[in-house]
DNA sequence: AATGAATGAGTGTTCATTCAT
DNA sequence: TATGAATGAACACTCATTCAT
């Protein structure tokens, strides 16, 4: 029954500070995403999130009406961040070769992108059964494809997007990563327009 | 609140009969897959599986040492079936055009393949956190790629497999299905060998 | 089949009131000891303890991390009480005859000491398999012997303590209680120092 | 779900032999005692006993009407063995010094007597709540005291028996065993008759 | 506004016992 | 005679949620 003391308890001589904590909501959302990465949708609980955010249990239920609502807002927050990040990747793209390079890096990103990728698939699967989340994924994939389409046109963007999804899932699951060259080749193929059909 | 009576209870005047039921293990596995489709790996419980299989709760725990073991064996059973089905799709393929047609159908398969696709992604996501399941997915994708490689060579099979995965995931999630022609085009692109590199 | 209503339920027209109940933890510990007396370490369950303490099941699991932890803390609480009681017995001892009288009373204490004796042996047996409990029994017997040693010296205290344990166990199990005189004689024998060896 | 194969299965090409096995009942009883030593009365189950005896689960329920019956018969079997063993200890006793030596050895017996001692206390505690077992313990302690009384007379036997019980319990629980000399001294004290009162 | 004690519903799992074979 | 599949009742434990403070 020993309780973990919160970080500021000691600095305050044991009396609980009720500091205004505008970051708290966001910290809880990030903690929820962390739990989703670690334990999946099956494993998220108020208690784990509270512990991860270093926040009292009541604080989680106070800020979020239900666990489902917390999860939905966490995913929403994730999409917001990832969309911005995704857009950012393409700001420096000038040439076709730049584009390929960015996409290869997106797939091969390694551990640094693992969290992001896992959350993406977690969201996809959750959206399969939750219409509210499906609206989120629809907008997300729409936005992503729009970004790609600026460089490739809509038809190519569609198939490219699907390919990237497949490549990222593979990269996540495999023990022996695919050679960078193979990834590049797959992307180049998808980028090649069909003469007279793709724009 | 009425409990569903078991199938043989009525025929026996209400007294519970224990029937010799050699198919029971398989029926439980199928029920587990049904639950996985409906509620996901996050939502599977012994009780749901038992209800679905029309079997007492104790029967599920008797036949499977743990819920994780049940899930693993259910996924294994699913992969077995799906691998056979996958192989079967290609027995009639003679020409390049046949191959494209089969792959397009695989992606566009519609509701009939929905169950299969959902289970596939559930397995992928579960494998992310369970090494035993990861071994299963490794073998599965390896087998799938080997089948494809008989027609395309290994390099093309690899990228084709990733693309198919992405296309199927997209088909599962979208509300407005992609036109058949776009799917075909994406597949054709992936199939096209790079001159002088792909076999 | 009527469920026992909790004490405050009636006073509230049937709606469950959550009462501030700072004694609850201790009441649960006492209830756990009651159950240990009645059913033994083999028979203790969360449900029995909850019923005995007149608290909901969830309250027991809320306050104690596990049944083993509950049992350990209950035993610890018991030892604390019993040690104090044991010390108290000797405050009025002035003469050797007083000492004998107190010890005889300790053994022959009758039903009033039955609860205490049963718990003592339950603890001893449980400690046989649980190192945490063994630490508790070590300290307990150490303290008891120290109290005795104030009157007898350490060597005599040791054998006296063992004898008392045996006598109490016998008193607990027998249907025909030993005559007071026999108990006294046994104690007197143990108290008699060996010339030139015991202090 | 892998089942452990029984010992004779292999030697028989996989077909189950239904050999007449008159030792089986006894083997089950010994296994039950083993489980009682290891896990206590709280931990005995049909399955553990069956595994320990290397016998199918059904065999245990077939030979014993209930778990309580199995336990009772196991304890009965234990008392039978231990009584014989106890008697045996004294056959070679000629002098007072022999007697003391045998009793000291009984207490200090070490690991070899641990099983026996644990079972004894387990039985005592079980008898506290089960009248059928209490009959058994009554007879057992009666017999033990009668054996002792042949050397000491009844009064001394009584207090000696209690002391031995206490010493054995102590020896079981302590981490640092009592010096042999202290044990001897305690026993000698109990043996010393009170002039003019003990026979 | 914020918290954590509280609790009922539900989870995975174990198991004594029954009984068809 | 012997077995192991079968099952209902119980278990320890978790947790979303509520709400007094």
Coordinates of N, CA and C in Angstrom, one line a residue, chain B:
Chain B
X1 N -32.0 -10.7 -19.7 CA -31.2 -11.4 -18.8 C -31.3 -12.9 -19.0
X2 N -32.1 -13.4 -20.0 CA -32.1 -14.8 -20.2 C -30.8 -15.3 -20.6
X3 N -30.3 -16.4 -20.0 CA -29.1 -17.0 -20.5 C -29.4 -17.9 -21.7
X4 N -28.6 -17.8 -22.6 CA -28.7 -18.7 -23.8 C -28.5 -20.1 -23.3
X5 N -29.5 -21.0 -23.7 CA -29.3 -22.4 -23.3 C -28.4 -23.1 -24.3
X6 N -27.7 -24.0 -23.8 CA -26.8 -24.7 -24.6 C -27.6 -25.7 -25.5
X7 N -27.0 -26.0 -26.7 CA -27.8 -26.6 -27.7 C -28.5 -27.9 -27.3
X8 N -27.8 -28.6 -26.4 CA -28.4 -30.0 -26.1 C -29.2 -29.9 -24.8
X9 N -29.2 -28.8 -24.2 CA -30.0 -28.8 -22.9 C -31.4 -29.0 -23.1
X10 N -32.0 -28.4 -24.1 CA -33.5 -28.5 -24.3 C -33.8 -30.0 -24.6
X11 N -33.0 -30.6 -25.5 CA -33.3 -31.9 -25.9 C -33.3 -32.9 -24.7
X12 N -32.9 -32.4 -23.6 CA -32.7 -33.3 -22.5 C -33.5 -33.0 -21.3
X13 N -34.5 -32.2 -21.5 CA -35.4 -31.8 -20.4 C -34.7 -30.9 -19.3
X14 N -33.6 -30.3 -19.7 CA -33.0 -29.3 -18.8 C -31.9 -29.9 -18.1
X15 N -31.7 -31.2 -18.0 CA -30.6 -31.7 -17.3 C -29.3 -31.6 -18.2
X16 N -28.2 -31.2 -17.7 CA -27.1 -31.0 -18.5 C -26.4 -32.4 -18.9
X17 N -26.3 -32.5 -20.2 CA -25.7 -33.7 -20.7 C -24.3 -33.4 -21.1
X18 N -23.4 -34.3 -20.8 CA -22.0 -34.1 -21.3 C -21.9 -34.9 -22.6
X19 N -21.7 -34.2 -23.6 CA -21.6 -34.9 -24.9 C -20.2 -35.1 -25.3
X20 N -19.9 -36.2 -25.9 CA -18.6 -36.4 -26.5 C -18.5 -35.4 -27.6
X21 N -17.5 -34.6 -27.6 CA -17.4 -33.4 -28.5 C -16.0 -33.2 -28.9
X22 N -15.5 -34.1 -29.9 CA -14.1 -34.0 -30.2 C -13.8 -32.7 -31.0
X23 N -14.8 -32.1 -31.6 CA -14.5 -30.9 -32.3 C -14.4 -29.6 -31.4
X24 N -14.6 -29.8 -30.1 CA -14.7 -28.7 -29.3 C -13.5 -27.8 -29.3
X25 N -12.4 -28.3 -29.3 CA -11.2 -27.5 -29.3 C -11.1 -26.6 -30.5
X26 N -11.4 -27.1 -31.6 CA -11.4 -26.3 -32.9 C -12.6 -25.3 -32.8
X27 N -13.7 -25.7 -32.3 CA -14.8 -24.7 -32.2 C -14.4 -23.6 -31.3
X28 N -13.7 -23.8 -30.2 CA -13.3 -22.8 -29.4 C -12.3 -21.8 -30.1
X29 N -11.4 -22.4 -30.9 CA -10.5 -21.6 -31.6 C -11.2 -20.7 -32.6
X30 N -12.2 -21.3 -33.3 CA -13.0 -20.4 -34.2 C -13.7 -19.3 -33.5
X31 N -14.3 -19.7 -32.4 CA -15.0 -18.7 -31.6 C -14.0 -17.6 -31.1
X32 N -12.8 -18.0 -30.8 CA -11.8 -17.0 -30.4 C -11.5 -16.0 -31.5
X33 N -11.4 -16.6 -32.7 CA -11.2 -15.7 -33.9 C -12.3 -14.8 -34.1
X34 N -13.5 -15.3 -34.0 CA -14.7 -14.5 -34.1 C -14.7 -13.3 -33.1
X35 N -14.3 -13.6 -31.9 CA -14.3 -12.5 -30.9 C -13.2 -11.5 -31.3
X36 N -12.1 -12.1 -31.7 CA -11.0 -11.2 -32.1 C -11.4 -10.2 -33.3
X37 N -12.2 -10.7 -34.2 CA -12.7 -9.9 -35.3 C -13.6 -8.8 -34.7
X38 N -14.5 -9.3 -33.8 CA -15.5 -8.3 -33.3 C -15.0 -7.3 -32.3
X39 N -14.2 -7.8 -31.4 CA -13.8 -6.9 -30.3 C -12.3 -6.6 -30.2
X40 N -11.5 -7.3 -31.1 CA -10.1 -7.1 -31.1 C -9.4 -7.8 -30.0
X41 N -8.1 -7.8 -30.1 CA -7.2 -8.4 -29.1 C -7.4 -7.7 -27.7
X42 N -7.9 -6.5 -27.8 CA -8.1 -5.7 -26.5 C -9.4 -6.2 -25.8
X43 N -10.3 -6.9 -26.6 CA -11.6 -7.2 -26.0 C -11.9 -8.7 -25.8
X44 N -10.9 -9.5 -26.1 CA -11.1 -10.9 -25.9 C -11.2 -11.3 -24.5
X45 N -12.1 -12.1 -24.1 CA -12.2 -12.7 -22.7 C -12.6 -14.1 -22.8
X46 N -12.3 -14.9 -21.8 CA -12.7 -16.3 -21.8 C -14.2 -16.4 -21.9
X47 N -14.9 -15.5 -21.2 CA -16.4 -15.6 -21.2 C -17.0 -15.3 -22.6
X48 N -16.5 -14.4 -23.3 CA -17.0 -14.1 -24.7 C -16.7 -15.3 -25.6
X49 N -15.6 -15.8 -25.5 CA -15.2 -17.0 -26.3 C -16.1 -18.2 -26.0
X50 N -16.3 -18.4 -24.7 CA -17.2 -19.5 -24.3 C -18.6 -19.3 -24.8
X51 N -19.1 -18.1 -24.7 CA -20.5 -17.9 -25.2 C -20.6 -18.1 -26.7
X52 N -19.6 -17.6 -27.4 CA -19.5 -17.7 -28.8 C -19.5 -19.1 -29.3
X53 N -18.7 -19.9 -28.5 CA -18.5 -21.3 -28.9 C -19.7 -22.2 -28.3
X54 N -20.5 -21.6 -27.6 CA -21.6 -22.3 -26.9 C -21.1 -23.5 -26.1
X55 N -20.3 -23.1 -25.2 CA -19.5 -24.0 -24.3 C -19.4 -23.4 -23.0
X56 N -19.4 -24.1 -21.9 CA -19.2 -23.5 -20.6 C -17.9 -22.9 -20.4
X57 N -17.9 -21.9 -19.5 CA -16.6 -21.2 -19.3 C -15.5 -22.1 -18.9
X58 N -15.7 -23.1 -18.1 CA -14.7 -24.0 -17.6 C -14.1 -24.8 -18.8
X59 N -14.9 -25.0 -19.8 CA -14.4 -25.8 -21.0 C -13.2 -25.0 -21.7
X60 N -13.3 -23.7 -21.7 CA -12.3 -22.9 -22.4 C -11.0 -23.0 -21.6
X61 N -11.2 -22.8 -20.3 CA -9.9 -22.8 -19.5 C -9.4 -24.3 -19.3
X62 N -10.3 -25.2 -19.6 CA -9.8 -26.6 -19.5 C -8.9 -26.9 -20.7
X63 N -9.3 -26.4 -21.9 CA -8.6 -26.8 -23.1 C -7.4 -25.9 -23.3
X64 N -7.4 -24.7 -22.8 CA -6.3 -23.8 -23.0 C -5.7 -23.3 -21.7
X65 N -4.4 -23.4 -21.6 CA -3.8 -23.1 -20.3 C -4.0 -21.6 -19.8
X66 N -4.1 -20.8 -20.8 CA -4.2 -19.3 -20.4 C -4.9 -18.6 -21.6
X67 N -5.3 -17.4 -21.4 CA -5.9 -16.7 -22.4 C -4.9 -16.4 -23.5
X68 N -3.7 -16.1 -23.1 CA -2.6 -15.8 -24.1 C -2.4 -17.0 -25.0
X69 N -2.4 -18.2 -24.3 CA -2.2 -19.4 -25.1 C -3.3 -19.7 -26.1
X70 N -4.5 -19.4 -25.6 CA -5.7 -19.5 -26.5 C -5.6 -18.6 -27.7
X71 N -5.2 -17.4 -27.4 CA -5.1 -16.4 -28.5 C -4.0 -16.8 -29.5
X72 N -2.8 -17.3 -28.9 CA -1.7 -17.7 -29.8 C -2.1 -18.8 -30.7
X73 N -2.8 -19.8 -30.1 CA -3.2 -20.9 -30.9 C -4.3 -20.6 -31.9
X74 N -5.2 -19.6 -31.5 CA -6.2 -19.2 -32.5 C -5.5 -18.5 -33.7
X75 N -4.6 -17.6 -33.4 CA -3.8 -17.0 -34.4 C -3.1 -18.0 -35.3
X76 N -2.5 -19.0 -34.7 CA -1.8 -20.0 -35.4 C -2.7 -20.7 -36.4
X77 N -3.9 -21.0 -35.8 CA -4.9 -21.7 -36.6 C -5.4 -20.8 -37.8
X78 N -5.5 -19.6 -37.5 CA -5.8 -18.6 -38.6 C -4.8 -18.6 -39.7
X79 N -3.5 -18.5 -39.3 CA -2.5 -18.4 -40.3 C -2.4 -19.7 -41.1
X80 N -2.6 -20.8 -40.5 CA -2.6 -22.0 -41.2 C -3.7 -22.0 -42.3
X81 N -4.9 -21.6 -41.9 CA -6.0 -21.5 -42.9 C -5.7 -20.5 -44.0
X82 N -5.2 -19.4 -43.5 CA -5.0 -18.3 -44.5 C -3.9 -18.6 -45.5
X83 N -2.9 -19.3 -45.0 CA -1.8 -19.7 -45.9 C -2.2 -20.6 -47.0
X84 N -3.0 -21.6 -46.5 CA -3.6 -22.5 -47.5 C -4.4 -21.8 -48.5
X85 N -5.3 -20.9 -48.0 CA -6.2 -20.2 -48.9 C -5.3 -19.3 -49.9
X86 N -4.3 -18.7 -49.4 CA -3.5 -17.9 -50.2 C -2.8 -18.7 -51.3
X87 N -2.2 -19.8 -50.9 CA -1.6 -20.7 -51.9 C -2.7 -21.0 -53.0
X88 N -3.9 -21.4 -52.5 CA -4.9 -21.8 -53.4 C -5.2 -20.8 -54.5
X89 N -5.1 -19.5 -54.1 CA -5.5 -18.5 -55.1 C -4.6 -18.5 -56.3
X90 N -3.4 -19.1 -56.2 CA -2.4 -19.0 -57.3 C -2.3 -20.2 -58.1
X91 N -3.1 -21.2 -57.8 CA -2.9 -22.5 -58.5 C -3.4 -22.3 -60.0
X92 N -4.3 -21.4 -60.2 CA -4.8 -21.3 -61.6 C -4.1 -20.2 -62.4
X93 N -3.2 -19.6 -61.7 CA -2.5 -18.5 -62.4 C -1.6 -19.0 -63.5
X94 N -1.8 -18.6 -64.7 CA -0.9 -19.0 -65.8 C -0.2 -17.8 -66.3
X95 N -0.9 -16.7 -66.6 CA -0.2 -15.6 -67.3 C 0.0 -14.4 -66.3
X96 N 0.7 -13.5 -66.7 CA 0.9 -12.3 -65.9 C -0.4 -11.6 -65.6
X97 N -1.3 -11.6 -66.6 CA -2.6 -11.0 -66.4 C -3.4 -11.7 -65.3
X98 N -3.3 -13.0 -65.3 CA -4.0 -13.8 -64.3 C -3.5 -13.4 -62.9
X99 N -2.2 -13.2 -62.8 CA -1.6 -12.8 -61.5 C -2.1 -11.5 -61.0
X100 N -2.1 -10.5 -61.9 CA -2.6 -9.2 -61.6 C -4.1 -9.3 -61.1
X101 N -4.8 -10.1 -61.8 CA -6.3 -10.2 -61.5 C -6.5 -10.8 -60.1
X102 N -5.7 -11.9 -59.8 CA -5.8 -12.5 -58.5 C -5.4 -11.5 -57.4
X103 N -4.4 -10.7 -57.6 CA -4.0 -9.8 -56.5 C -5.0 -8.7 -56.4
X104 N -5.5 -8.2 -57.5 CA -6.5 -7.1 -57.3 C -7.7 -7.7 -56.6
X105 N -8.1 -8.9 -56.9 CA -9.3 -9.5 -56.2 C -8.9 -9.6 -54.7
X106 N -7.7 -10.0 -54.4 CA -7.3 -10.1 -53.0 C -7.5 -8.8 -52.2
X107 N -7.2 -7.7 -52.8 CA -7.3 -6.4 -52.2 C -8.7 -6.0 -52.1
X108 N -9.4 -6.2 -53.2 CA -10.8 -5.6 -53.4 C -11.8 -6.6 -52.9
X109 N -11.4 -7.7 -52.4 CA -12.2 -8.8 -52.0 C -13.5 -8.5 -51.3
X110 N -13.6 -7.3 -50.7 CA -14.9 -6.9 -50.1 C -15.2 -7.6 -48.8
X111 N -16.4 -7.5 -48.4 CA -16.8 -8.0 -47.1 C -16.4 -9.4 -46.8
X112 N -16.3 -10.3 -47.8 CA -16.0 -11.7 -47.6 C -14.6 -11.8 -47.1
X113 N -13.7 -10.9 -47.4 CA -12.4 -11.0 -46.9 C -12.1 -10.1 -45.7
X114 N -13.1 -9.4 -45.3 CA -12.9 -8.5 -44.2 C -12.5 -9.2 -42.9
X115 N -13.1 -10.3 -42.6 CA -12.8 -11.0 -41.4 C -11.3 -11.4 -41.4
X116 N -10.9 -11.9 -42.5 CA -9.5 -12.4 -42.7 C -8.5 -11.2 -42.5
X117 N -8.9 -10.1 -43.1 CA -8.0 -8.9 -43.1 C -7.9 -8.3 -41.7
X118 N -9.0 -8.3 -41.0 CA -9.0 -7.8 -39.6 C -8.1 -8.6 -38.8
X119 N -8.3 -9.9 -38.9 CA -7.5 -10.8 -38.1 C -6.0 -10.7 -38.4
X120 N -5.7 -10.5 -39.7 CA -4.3 -10.3 -40.0 C -3.7 -9.1 -39.3
X121 N -4.4 -8.0 -39.3 CA -3.9 -6.8 -38.6 C -3.9 -6.9 -37.1
X122 N -4.9 -7.6 -36.6 CA -4.8 -7.8 -35.1 C -3.6 -8.6 -34.8
X123 N -3.3 -9.6 -35.6 CA -2.1 -10.4 -35.4 C -0.9 -9.6 -35.5
X124 N -0.8 -8.8 -36.5 CA 0.4 -8.0 -36.6 C 0.6 -7.1 -35.4
X125 N -0.4 -6.5 -34.9 CA -0.3 -5.6 -33.8 C 0.1 -6.4 -32.5
X126 N -0.6 -7.5 -32.4 CA -0.3 -8.3 -31.2 C 1.2 -8.8 -31.2
X127 N 1.6 -9.1 -32.4 CA 3.0 -9.6 -32.6 C 4.0 -8.6 -32.2
X128 N 3.6 -7.3 -32.2 CA 4.5 -6.2 -31.9 C 5.0 -6.4 -30.5
X129 N 4.2 -7.0 -29.6 CA 4.5 -7.1 -28.2 C 4.7 -8.5 -27.7
X130 N 4.5 -9.5 -28.6 CA 4.6 -10.9 -28.1 C 5.6 -11.6 -29.1
X131 N 6.8 -12.0 -28.6 CA 7.8 -12.6 -29.4 C 7.2 -13.9 -30.0
X132 N 6.4 -14.7 -29.3 CA 5.9 -15.9 -29.8 C 5.1 -15.7 -31.0
X133 N 4.3 -14.6 -31.0 CA 3.4 -14.3 -32.1 C 4.3 -13.7 -33.3
X134 N 5.4 -13.1 -32.9 CA 6.2 -12.5 -33.9 C 6.8 -13.7 -34.8
X135 N 7.2 -14.7 -34.1 CA 7.7 -15.9 -34.9 C 6.6 -16.3 -35.9
X136 N 5.4 -16.3 -35.4 CA 4.3 -16.7 -36.3 C 4.2 -15.8 -37.5
X137 N 4.2 -14.5 -37.3 CA 4.1 -13.5 -38.4 C 5.3 -13.6 -39.3
X138 N 6.5 -13.8 -38.8 CA 7.7 -14.0 -39.6 C 7.5 -15.1 -40.6
X139 N 7.0 -16.3 -40.1 CA 6.9 -17.4 -40.9 C 5.8 -17.1 -42.0
X140 N 4.7 -16.5 -41.5 CA 3.6 -16.2 -42.4 C 4.0 -15.3 -43.6
X141 N 4.7 -14.2 -43.3 CA 5.1 -13.3 -44.3 C 6.1 -14.0 -45.2
X142 N 7.0 -14.8 -44.6 CA 8.0 -15.5 -45.4 C 7.3 -16.4 -46.4
X143 N 6.3 -17.2 -45.9 CA 5.6 -18.1 -46.8 C 4.9 -17.3 -47.9
X144 N 4.2 -16.2 -47.5 CA 3.5 -15.4 -48.5 C 4.4 -14.9 -49.6
X145 N 5.5 -14.4 -49.2 CA 6.5 -13.9 -50.1 C 7.1 -15.0 -51.0
X146 N 7.2 -16.2 -50.5 CA 7.7 -17.3 -51.3 C 6.8 -17.6 -52.4
X147 N 5.5 -17.6 -52.0 CA 4.5 -17.9 -53.0 C 4.5 -16.9 -54.1
X148 N 4.6 -15.6 -53.7 CA 4.6 -14.5 -54.8 C 5.9 -14.6 -55.6
X149 N 7.0 -15.0 -54.9 CA 8.3 -15.0 -55.6 C 8.3 -16.0 -56.7
X150 N 7.5 -17.1 -56.6 CA 7.5 -18.0 -57.7 C 7.1 -17.4 -59.0
X151 N 6.3 -16.3 -58.9 CA 5.9 -15.6 -60.1 C 6.7 -14.3 -60.4
X152 N 7.4 -13.8 -59.4 CA 7.9 -12.5 -59.6 C 9.4 -12.4 -59.3
X153 N 10.0 -13.4 -58.7 CA 11.3 -13.2 -58.1 C 11.3 -12.6 -56.8
X154 N 12.3 -12.7 -56.0 CA 12.2 -12.3 -54.6 C 12.1 -10.8 -54.3
X155 N 12.9 -10.0 -55.1 CA 12.9 -8.6 -54.9 C 11.5 -8.0 -55.1
X156 N 10.9 -8.4 -56.2 CA 9.6 -7.8 -56.5 C 8.6 -8.4 -55.5
X157 N 8.7 -9.6 -55.1 CA 7.8 -10.2 -54.2 C 7.8 -9.4 -52.9
X158 N 8.9 -9.0 -52.5 CA 9.0 -8.2 -51.2 C 8.2 -6.9 -51.3
X159 N 8.5 -6.2 -52.3 CA 7.8 -4.9 -52.3 C 6.3 -5.1 -52.7
X160 N 6.0 -6.1 -53.4 CA 4.6 -6.4 -53.7 C 3.9 -6.7 -52.4
X161 N 4.5 -7.5 -51.6 CA 3.9 -8.0 -50.4 C 3.6 -6.8 -49.5
X162 N 4.5 -5.9 -49.4 CA 4.3 -4.7 -48.6 C 3.2 -3.9 -49.1
X163 N 3.2 -3.7 -50.4 CA 2.1 -2.9 -51.1 C 0.7 -3.6 -50.8
X164 N 0.7 -4.9 -51.0 CA -0.6 -5.6 -50.7 C -1.1 -5.3 -49.3
X165 N -0.2 -5.4 -48.4 CA -0.5 -5.2 -47.0 C -1.1 -3.8 -46.8
X166 N -0.4 -2.8 -47.4 CA -0.9 -1.4 -47.3 C -2.3 -1.3 -48.0
X167 N -2.4 -1.9 -49.1 CA -3.7 -1.7 -49.8 C -4.8 -2.4 -49.1
X168 N -4.6 -3.5 -48.5 CA -5.6 -4.2 -47.7 C -6.0 -3.4 -46.5
X169 N -5.0 -2.9 -45.8 CA -5.3 -2.0 -44.7 C -6.1 -0.8 -45.1
X170 N -5.8 -0.2 -46.2 CA -6.5 0.9 -46.6 C -8.0 0.5 -46.9
X171 N -8.1 -0.6 -47.7 CA -9.5 -1.0 -48.0 C -10.3 -1.3 -46.8
X172 N -9.7 -1.8 -45.7 CA -10.4 -2.1 -44.5 C -10.9 -0.8 -43.9
X173 N -10.1 0.3 -44.0 CA -10.4 1.4 -43.2 C -11.2 2.5 -43.9
X174 N -11.1 2.5 -45.2 CA -11.8 3.6 -45.9 C -13.3 3.4 -46.0
X175 N -14.0 4.5 -46.1 CA -15.4 4.3 -46.3 C -15.8 4.3 -47.8
X176 N -14.9 5.0 -48.6 CA -15.2 5.0 -50.0 C -14.0 4.2 -50.7
X177 N -14.4 3.0 -51.1 CA -13.4 2.0 -51.7 C -12.7 2.6 -52.9
X178 N -11.4 2.3 -53.0 CA -10.6 2.7 -54.1 C -11.2 2.1 -55.4
X179 N -11.1 2.8 -56.5 CA -11.5 2.2 -57.8 C -10.6 1.0 -58.1
X180 N -11.2 0.0 -58.6 CA -10.5 -1.2 -59.0 C -9.3 -0.9 -59.9
X181 N -9.5 0.1 -60.7 CA -8.4 0.4 -61.7 C -7.2 0.9 -61.0
X182 N -7.4 1.7 -59.9 CA -6.3 2.3 -59.2 C -5.5 1.2 -58.5
X183 N -6.2 0.3 -57.9 CA -5.6 -0.9 -57.2 C -4.7 -1.6 -58.3
X184 N -5.3 -1.9 -59.4 CA -4.6 -2.6 -60.5 C -3.3 -1.9 -60.9
X185 N -3.4 -0.6 -61.0 CA -2.3 0.2 -61.4 C -1.2 0.1 -60.4
X186 N -1.5 0.2 -59.1 CA -0.5 0.2 -58.1 C 0.2 -1.2 -58.1
X187 N -0.5 -2.2 -58.3 CA 0.0 -3.6 -58.4 C 0.9 -3.7 -59.6
X188 N 0.5 -3.3 -60.7 CA 1.3 -3.4 -61.9 C 2.6 -2.6 -61.8
X189 N 2.5 -1.5 -61.2 CA 3.8 -0.7 -60.9 C 4.8 -1.5 -60.1
X190 N 4.2 -2.1 -59.0 CA 5.1 -2.9 -58.1 C 5.7 -4.1 -58.9
X191 N 4.9 -4.6 -59.8 CA 5.3 -5.8 -60.5 C 6.4 -5.6 -61.6
X192 N 6.4 -4.3 -62.0 CA 7.3 -4.0 -63.1 C 8.8 -4.1 -62.6
X193 N 9.6 -5.0 -63.2 CA 11.0 -5.1 -62.7 C 11.8 -3.9 -63.1
X194 N 12.7 -3.6 -62.3 CA 13.7 -2.6 -62.6 C 14.7 -3.2 -63.6
X195 N 14.8 -2.6 -64.7 CA 15.7 -3.2 -65.8 C 17.1 -3.4 -65.2
X196 N 17.5 -4.7 -65.3 CA 18.9 -4.9 -64.9 C 19.1 -5.1 -63.4
X197 N 18.1 -5.0 -62.6 CA 18.3 -5.3 -61.2 C 17.4 -6.4 -60.7
X198 N 16.1 -6.3 -60.8 CA 15.2 -7.3 -60.4 C 15.3 -8.5 -61.3
X199 N 15.2 -9.7 -60.7 CA 15.2 -10.9 -61.6 C 13.9 -11.1 -62.3

